[in-house]
PDB file of C-alpha atoms and ligand atoms in Angstrom:
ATOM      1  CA  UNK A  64       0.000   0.000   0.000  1.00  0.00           C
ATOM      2  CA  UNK A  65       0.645   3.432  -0.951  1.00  0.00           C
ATOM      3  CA  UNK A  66       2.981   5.618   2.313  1.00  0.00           C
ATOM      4  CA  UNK A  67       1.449   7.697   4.556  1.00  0.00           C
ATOM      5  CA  UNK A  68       2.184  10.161   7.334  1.00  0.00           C
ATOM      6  CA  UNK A  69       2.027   7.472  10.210  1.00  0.00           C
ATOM      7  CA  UNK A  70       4.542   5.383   8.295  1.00  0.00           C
ATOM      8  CA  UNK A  71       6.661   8.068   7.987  1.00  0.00           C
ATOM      9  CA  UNK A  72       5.891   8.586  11.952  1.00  0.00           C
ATOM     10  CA  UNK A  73       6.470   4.979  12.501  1.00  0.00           C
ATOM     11  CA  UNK A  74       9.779   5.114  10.511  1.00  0.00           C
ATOM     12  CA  UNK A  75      10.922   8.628  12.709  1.00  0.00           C
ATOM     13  CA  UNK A  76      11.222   9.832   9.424  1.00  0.00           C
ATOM     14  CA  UNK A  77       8.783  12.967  11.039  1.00  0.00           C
ATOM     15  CA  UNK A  78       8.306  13.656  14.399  1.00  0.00           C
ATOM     16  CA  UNK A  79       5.151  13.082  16.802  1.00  0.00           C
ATOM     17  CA  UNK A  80       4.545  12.999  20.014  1.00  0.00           C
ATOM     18  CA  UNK A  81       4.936   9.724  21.273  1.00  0.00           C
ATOM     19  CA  UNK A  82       2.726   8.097  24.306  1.00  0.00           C
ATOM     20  CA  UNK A  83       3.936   4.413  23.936  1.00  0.00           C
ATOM     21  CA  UNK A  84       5.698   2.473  21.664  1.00  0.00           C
ATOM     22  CA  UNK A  85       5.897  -1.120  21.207  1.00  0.00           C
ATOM     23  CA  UNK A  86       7.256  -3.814  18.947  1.00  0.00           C
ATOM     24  CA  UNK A  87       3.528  -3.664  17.164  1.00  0.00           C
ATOM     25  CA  UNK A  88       2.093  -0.806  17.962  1.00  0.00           C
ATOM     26  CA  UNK A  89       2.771   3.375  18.147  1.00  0.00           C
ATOM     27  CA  UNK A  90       0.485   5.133  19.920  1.00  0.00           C
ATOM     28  CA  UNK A  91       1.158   9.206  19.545  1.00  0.00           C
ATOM     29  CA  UNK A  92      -0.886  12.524  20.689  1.00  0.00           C
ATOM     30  CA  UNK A  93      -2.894  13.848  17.456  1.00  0.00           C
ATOM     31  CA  UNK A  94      -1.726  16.650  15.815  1.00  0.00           C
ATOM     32  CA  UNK A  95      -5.569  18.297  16.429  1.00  0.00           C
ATOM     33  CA  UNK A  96      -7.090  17.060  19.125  1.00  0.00           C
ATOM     34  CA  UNK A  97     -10.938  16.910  19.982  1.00  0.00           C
ATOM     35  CA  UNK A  98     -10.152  16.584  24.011  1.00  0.00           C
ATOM     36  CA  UNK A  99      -8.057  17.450  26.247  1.00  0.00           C
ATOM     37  CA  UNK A 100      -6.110  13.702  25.553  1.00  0.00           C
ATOM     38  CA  UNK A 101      -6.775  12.462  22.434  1.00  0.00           C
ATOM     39  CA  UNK A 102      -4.112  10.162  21.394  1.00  0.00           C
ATOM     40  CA  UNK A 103      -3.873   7.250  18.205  1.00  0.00           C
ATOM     41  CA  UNK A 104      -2.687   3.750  18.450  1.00  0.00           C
ATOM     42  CA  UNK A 105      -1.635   2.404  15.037  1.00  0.00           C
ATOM     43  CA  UNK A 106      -0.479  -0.683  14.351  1.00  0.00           C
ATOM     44  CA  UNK A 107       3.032  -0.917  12.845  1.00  0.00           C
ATOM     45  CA  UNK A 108       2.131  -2.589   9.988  1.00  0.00           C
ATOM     46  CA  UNK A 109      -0.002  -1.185   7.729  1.00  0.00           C
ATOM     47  CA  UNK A 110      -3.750  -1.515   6.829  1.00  0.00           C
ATOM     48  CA  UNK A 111      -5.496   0.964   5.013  1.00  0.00           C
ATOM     49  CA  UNK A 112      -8.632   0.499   6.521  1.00  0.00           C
ATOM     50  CA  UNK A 113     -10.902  -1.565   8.229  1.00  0.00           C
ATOM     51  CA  UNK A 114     -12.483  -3.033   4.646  1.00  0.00           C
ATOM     52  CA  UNK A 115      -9.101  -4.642   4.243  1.00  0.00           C
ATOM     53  CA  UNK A 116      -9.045  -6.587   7.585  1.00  0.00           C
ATOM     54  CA  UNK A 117      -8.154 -10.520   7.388  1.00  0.00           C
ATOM     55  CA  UNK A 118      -9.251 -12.862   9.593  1.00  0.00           C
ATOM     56  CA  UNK A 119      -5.477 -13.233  10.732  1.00  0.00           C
ATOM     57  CA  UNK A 120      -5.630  -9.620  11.660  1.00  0.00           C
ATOM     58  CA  UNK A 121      -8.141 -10.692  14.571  1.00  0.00           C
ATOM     59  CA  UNK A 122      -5.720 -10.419  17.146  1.00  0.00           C
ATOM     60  CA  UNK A 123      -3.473  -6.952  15.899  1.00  0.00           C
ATOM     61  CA  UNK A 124      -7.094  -5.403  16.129  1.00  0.00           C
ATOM     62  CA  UNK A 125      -7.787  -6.557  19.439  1.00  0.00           C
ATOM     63  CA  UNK A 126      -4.648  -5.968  21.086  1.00  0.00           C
ATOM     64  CA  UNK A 127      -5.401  -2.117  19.625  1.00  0.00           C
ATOM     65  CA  UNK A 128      -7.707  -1.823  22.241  1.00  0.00           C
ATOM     66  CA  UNK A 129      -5.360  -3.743  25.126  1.00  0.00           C
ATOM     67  CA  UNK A 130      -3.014  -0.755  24.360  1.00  0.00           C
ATOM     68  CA  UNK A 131      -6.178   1.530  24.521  1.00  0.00           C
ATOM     69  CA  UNK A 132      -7.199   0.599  27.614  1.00  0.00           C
ATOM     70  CA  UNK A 133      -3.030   0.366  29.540  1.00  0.00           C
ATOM     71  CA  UNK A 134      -2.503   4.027  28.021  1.00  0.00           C
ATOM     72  CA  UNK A 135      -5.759   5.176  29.860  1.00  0.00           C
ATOM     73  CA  UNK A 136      -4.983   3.205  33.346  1.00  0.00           C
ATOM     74  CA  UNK A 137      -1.950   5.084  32.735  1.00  0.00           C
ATOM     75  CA  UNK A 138      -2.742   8.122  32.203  1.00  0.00           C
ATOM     76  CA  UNK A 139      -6.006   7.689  35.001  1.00  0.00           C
ATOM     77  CA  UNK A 140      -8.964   7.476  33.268  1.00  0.00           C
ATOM     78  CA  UNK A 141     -11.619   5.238  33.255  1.00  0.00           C
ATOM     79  CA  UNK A 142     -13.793   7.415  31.057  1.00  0.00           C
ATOM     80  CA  UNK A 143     -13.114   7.877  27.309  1.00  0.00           C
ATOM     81  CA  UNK A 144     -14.330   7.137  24.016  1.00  0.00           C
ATOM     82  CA  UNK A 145     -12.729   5.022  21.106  1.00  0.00           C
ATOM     83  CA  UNK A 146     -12.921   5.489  17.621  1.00  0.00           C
ATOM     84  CA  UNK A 147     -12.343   3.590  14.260  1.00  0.00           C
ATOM     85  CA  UNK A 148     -12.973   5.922  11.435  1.00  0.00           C
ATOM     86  CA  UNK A 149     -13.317   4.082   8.195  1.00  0.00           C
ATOM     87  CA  UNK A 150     -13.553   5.726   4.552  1.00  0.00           C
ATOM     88  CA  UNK A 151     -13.511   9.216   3.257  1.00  0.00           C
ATOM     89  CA  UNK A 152     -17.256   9.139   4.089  1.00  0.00           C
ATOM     90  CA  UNK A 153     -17.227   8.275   7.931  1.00  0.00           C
ATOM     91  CA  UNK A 154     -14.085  11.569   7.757  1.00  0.00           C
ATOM     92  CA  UNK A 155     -11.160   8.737   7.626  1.00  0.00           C
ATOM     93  CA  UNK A 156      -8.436  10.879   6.577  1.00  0.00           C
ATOM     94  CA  UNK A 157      -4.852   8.707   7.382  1.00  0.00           C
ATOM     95  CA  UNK A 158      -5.211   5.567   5.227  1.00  0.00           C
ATOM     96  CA  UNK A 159      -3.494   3.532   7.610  1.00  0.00           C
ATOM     97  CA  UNK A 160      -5.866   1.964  10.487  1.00  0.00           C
ATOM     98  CA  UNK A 161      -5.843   4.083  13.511  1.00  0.00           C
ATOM     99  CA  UNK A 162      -7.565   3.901  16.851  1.00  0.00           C
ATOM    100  CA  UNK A 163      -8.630   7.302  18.492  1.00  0.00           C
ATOM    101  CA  UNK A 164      -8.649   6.993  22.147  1.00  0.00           C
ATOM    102  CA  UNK A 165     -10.053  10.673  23.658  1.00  0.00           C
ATOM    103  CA  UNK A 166     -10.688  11.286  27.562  1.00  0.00           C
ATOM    104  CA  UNK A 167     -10.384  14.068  29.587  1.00  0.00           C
ATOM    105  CA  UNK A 168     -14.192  15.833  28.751  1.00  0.00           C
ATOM    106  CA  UNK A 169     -17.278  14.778  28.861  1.00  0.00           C
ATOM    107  CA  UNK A 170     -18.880  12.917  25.494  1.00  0.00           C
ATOM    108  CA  UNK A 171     -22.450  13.137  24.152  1.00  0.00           C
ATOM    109  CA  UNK A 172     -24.222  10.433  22.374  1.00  0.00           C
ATOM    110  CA  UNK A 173     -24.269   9.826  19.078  1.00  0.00           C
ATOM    111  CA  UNK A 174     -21.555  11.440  17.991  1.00  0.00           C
ATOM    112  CA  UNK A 175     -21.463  14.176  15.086  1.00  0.00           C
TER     113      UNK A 175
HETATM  114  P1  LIG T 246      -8.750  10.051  10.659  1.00  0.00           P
HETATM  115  O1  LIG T 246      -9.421  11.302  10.200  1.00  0.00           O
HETATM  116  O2  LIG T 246      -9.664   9.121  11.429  1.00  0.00           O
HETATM  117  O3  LIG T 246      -8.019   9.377   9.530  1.00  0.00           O
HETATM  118  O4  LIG T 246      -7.677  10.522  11.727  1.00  0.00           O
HETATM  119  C1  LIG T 246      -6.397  10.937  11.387  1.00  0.00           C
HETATM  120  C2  LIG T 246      -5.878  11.737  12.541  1.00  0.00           C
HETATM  121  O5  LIG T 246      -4.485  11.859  12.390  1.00  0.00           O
HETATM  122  C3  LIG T 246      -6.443  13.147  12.630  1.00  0.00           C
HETATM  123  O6  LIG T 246      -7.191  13.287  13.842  1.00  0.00           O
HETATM  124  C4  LIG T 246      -5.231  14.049  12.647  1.00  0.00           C
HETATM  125  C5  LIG T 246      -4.076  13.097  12.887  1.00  0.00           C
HETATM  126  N1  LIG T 246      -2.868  13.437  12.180  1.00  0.00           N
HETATM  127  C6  LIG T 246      -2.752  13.669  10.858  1.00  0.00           C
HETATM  128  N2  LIG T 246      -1.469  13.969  10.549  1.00  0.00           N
HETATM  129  C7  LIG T 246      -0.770  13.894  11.717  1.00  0.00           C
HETATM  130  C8  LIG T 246       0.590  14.084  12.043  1.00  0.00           C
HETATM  131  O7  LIG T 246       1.447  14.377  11.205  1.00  0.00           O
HETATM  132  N3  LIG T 246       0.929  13.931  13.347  1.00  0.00           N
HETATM  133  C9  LIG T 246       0.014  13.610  14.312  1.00  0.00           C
HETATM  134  N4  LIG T 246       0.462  13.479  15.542  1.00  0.00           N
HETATM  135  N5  LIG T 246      -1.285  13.417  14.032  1.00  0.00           N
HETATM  136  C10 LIG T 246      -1.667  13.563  12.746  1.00  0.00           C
END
């Protein structure tokens, strides 16, 4: 698949902010965030989006939201809100699968 920023991220070829960082995973502070944390895990290898899951990438998904959930204990929340994005349509912007994890304010339901 084609490069994007977070593999450029992932590479150090740019900077980010960086929250954790594991052998899989990156998880980094977005450049415009919508609360007062609001931070992205993304897997190290790339997916463009969730259409292009395999059934092998059951368990990279899952442990997306392991990570999730350590960087909030972490960080002392037990309130936040996740987010897959998928598709120009749903305002997927990063072809690259990303989690948003945001905390720190409260949410309303549904989302815009
Ligand atoms: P999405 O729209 O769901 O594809 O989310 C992509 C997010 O990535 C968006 O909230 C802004 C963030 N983002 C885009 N470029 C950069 C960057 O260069 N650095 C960081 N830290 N975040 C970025």
């Amino acid at each position: 698949m084609s490069e994007t920023i977070f593999s450029k991220i992932i590479a150090k070829q740019i900077p980010a902010k960086i929250a954790y960082e594991d052998e899989r995973y990156i998880v980094i502070h977005d450049v415009n965030p919508q609360a007062p944390v609001h931070v992205l895990v993304i897997p190290k290898r790339a997916i463009a989006t969730l259409n292009d899951l395999q059934q092998g990438d059951a368990e990279l998904v899952g442990g997306m939201f392991l990570v999730a959930a350590k960087i909030m204990k972490d960080l002392g929340y037990s309130d936040y809100r996740t987010v897959f994005n998928c598709g120009a349509g749903a305002q997927q912007s990063v072809f690259h699968i990303h989690l948003h994890v945001l905390a720190g304010r409260p949410f309303t339901w549904p989302p815009g």
